[in-house]
Short mmCIF file of C-alpha atoms in Angstrom, two decimals:
data_model
loop_
_atom_site.label_atom_id
_atom_site.label_comp_id
_atom_site.label_asym_id
_atom_site.label_seq_id
_atom_site.Cartn_x
_atom_site.Cartn_y
_atom_site.Cartn_z
CA MET A 1 171.84 143.71 -53.49
CA ALA A 2 171.73 140.91 -56.02
CA PHE A 3 169.60 137.84 -55.49
CA ILE A 4 171.39 134.65 -56.47
CA ILE A 5 168.79 131.93 -56.97
CA SER A 6 170.07 128.38 -56.85
CA ILE A 7 168.40 125.41 -58.51
CA GLU A 8 167.51 123.87 -55.14
CA ASP A 9 165.70 127.01 -53.97
CA LEU A 10 163.90 127.27 -57.27
CA VAL A 11 162.81 123.62 -57.30
CA ALA A 12 161.83 123.60 -53.63
CA ASN A 13 159.72 126.74 -53.91
CA ALA A 14 158.00 125.56 -57.07
CA LEU A 15 157.20 122.25 -55.37
CA ILE A 16 155.90 124.05 -52.27
CA GLN A 17 153.46 125.99 -54.42
CA ASN A 18 152.52 122.84 -56.36
CA LEU A 19 151.82 120.94 -53.15
CA ARG A 20 149.60 123.78 -51.95
CA ASP A 21 147.78 124.51 -55.20
CA CYS A 22 147.73 121.36 -57.34
CA ASN A 23 146.51 118.51 -55.17
CA ASN A 24 149.93 117.42 -54.01
CA LYS A 25 151.68 117.44 -57.38
CA ARG A 26 155.18 116.19 -56.53
CA PHE A 27 156.83 116.27 -59.99
CA LEU A 28 158.02 119.19 -62.13
CA THR A 29 159.53 118.96 -65.58
CA TYR A 30 162.73 120.84 -66.27
CA SER A 31 160.75 123.01 -68.67
CA GLU A 32 158.34 123.99 -65.88
CA ILE A 33 161.26 124.75 -63.56
CA GLU A 34 162.96 126.95 -66.16
CA SER A 35 159.74 128.87 -66.92
CA TYR A 36 159.15 129.44 -63.23
CA GLY A 37 162.73 130.64 -62.72
CA ALA A 38 162.48 133.08 -65.62
CA LYS A 39 159.27 134.51 -64.18
CA VAL A 40 160.79 134.92 -60.70
CA VAL A 41 163.82 136.73 -62.14
CA LYS A 42 161.57 138.99 -64.25
CA ILE A 43 159.53 139.95 -61.19
CA LEU A 44 162.68 140.90 -59.28
CA ILE A 45 164.15 142.84 -62.22
CA ASP A 46 160.83 144.68 -62.68
CA GLU A 47 161.22 145.76 -59.04
CA ASN A 48 164.71 147.14 -59.80
CA GLU A 49 166.50 144.26 -58.12
CA GLU A 50 169.39 142.34 -59.58
CA ALA A 51 168.78 138.62 -59.89
CA VAL A 52 170.86 135.73 -61.16
CA LEU A 53 169.48 132.26 -61.75
CA LEU A 54 172.01 129.43 -61.39
CA LEU A 55 170.82 126.63 -63.65
CA SER A 56 173.11 124.12 -65.26
CA ARG A 57 173.47 120.37 -65.49
CA LEU A 58 176.38 120.59 -63.06
CA LYS A 59 174.31 122.57 -60.52
CA THR A 60 171.39 120.17 -60.95
CA ASN A 61 173.62 117.15 -60.35
CA GLN A 62 175.05 118.84 -57.26
CA MET A 63 171.53 119.55 -55.96
CA LEU A 64 170.50 115.93 -56.54
CA HIS A 65 173.55 114.84 -54.55
CA ASP A 66 173.32 117.41 -51.73
CA TYR A 67 169.56 117.09 -51.30
CA SER A 68 169.12 113.43 -52.20
CA GLU A 69 166.83 112.99 -49.21
CA TYR A 70 164.41 115.47 -50.85
CA PHE A 71 164.68 115.20 -54.64
CA GLU A 72 165.25 112.68 -57.39
CA GLU A 73 165.38 112.98 -61.15
CA LYS A 74 162.58 111.14 -62.91
CA ASN A 75 161.23 110.62 -66.38
CA VAL A 76 157.44 110.88 -66.32
CA LYS A 77 155.52 110.40 -69.57
CA GLY A 78 158.66 111.13 -71.57
CA GLN A 79 159.42 114.34 -69.66
CA LEU A 80 162.56 114.60 -67.54
CA GLY A 81 162.26 116.51 -64.28
CA ILE A 82 162.52 116.54 -60.51
CA GLU A 83 160.27 114.71 -58.09
CA LEU A 84 159.89 115.25 -54.36
CA LYS A 85 160.50 112.00 -52.52
CA GLU A 86 157.44 110.36 -50.98
CA ASN A 87 158.66 110.66 -47.39
CA LYS A 88 159.02 114.47 -47.62
CA THR A 89 156.19 116.88 -46.88
CA LEU A 90 155.25 120.47 -47.56
CA ASP A 91 156.39 121.34 -44.03
CA ASP A 92 159.75 119.64 -44.61
CA LEU A 93 160.33 121.73 -47.73
CA SER A 94 159.19 124.97 -46.09
CA ASN A 95 161.38 124.43 -43.05
CA GLU A 96 164.46 123.60 -45.14
CA PHE A 97 164.11 126.08 -48.00
CA ARG A 98 162.00 129.03 -46.87
CA CYS A 99 163.13 129.91 -43.36
CA TYR A 100 166.09 132.00 -44.56
CA LEU A 101 164.54 133.77 -47.59
CA SER A 102 164.09 137.52 -47.63
CA LEU A 103 160.51 138.71 -47.86
CA LYS A 104 161.17 140.16 -51.32
CA LEU A 105 162.50 136.86 -52.68
CA LEU A 106 159.74 134.85 -51.03
CA SER A 107 157.17 137.17 -52.57
CA ALA A 108 158.78 136.74 -56.01
CA PHE A 109 158.65 132.94 -55.63
CA ILE A 110 154.95 133.05 -54.74
CA ARG A 111 154.00 135.61 -57.39
CA GLY A 112 156.10 133.86 -60.05
CA TYR A 113 154.26 130.61 -59.51
CA LYS A 114 150.88 132.30 -59.77
CA GLU A 115 151.85 134.15 -62.95
CA VAL A 116 153.23 131.02 -64.63
CA ASN A 117 150.05 129.10 -63.82
CA GLU A 118 147.46 131.71 -64.81
#
């Protein structure tokens, strides 16, 4: 079975971990998102799973449109990235983006975040 990881799942799970671990950090640069995604894919591949990360400007624009109630693109200190809107909470993100994940993918999201931030 191949895991296909979309930009919205990647961003949401990175923000969930940030909200838990970094005093409610609500903004991620695109560089941070890409590093996190690469780590998640590596973890899955190391466990003999197939994984595909769907990142592109087109996919990002679609995510910003489809999930406009959650995310917006921002430029913070000269760094472009994604910010979680003020009216959305950790519970909102978890309920929307984690309830359908397999345990293996959820574990890779959690472990990937920890490895990127060690």
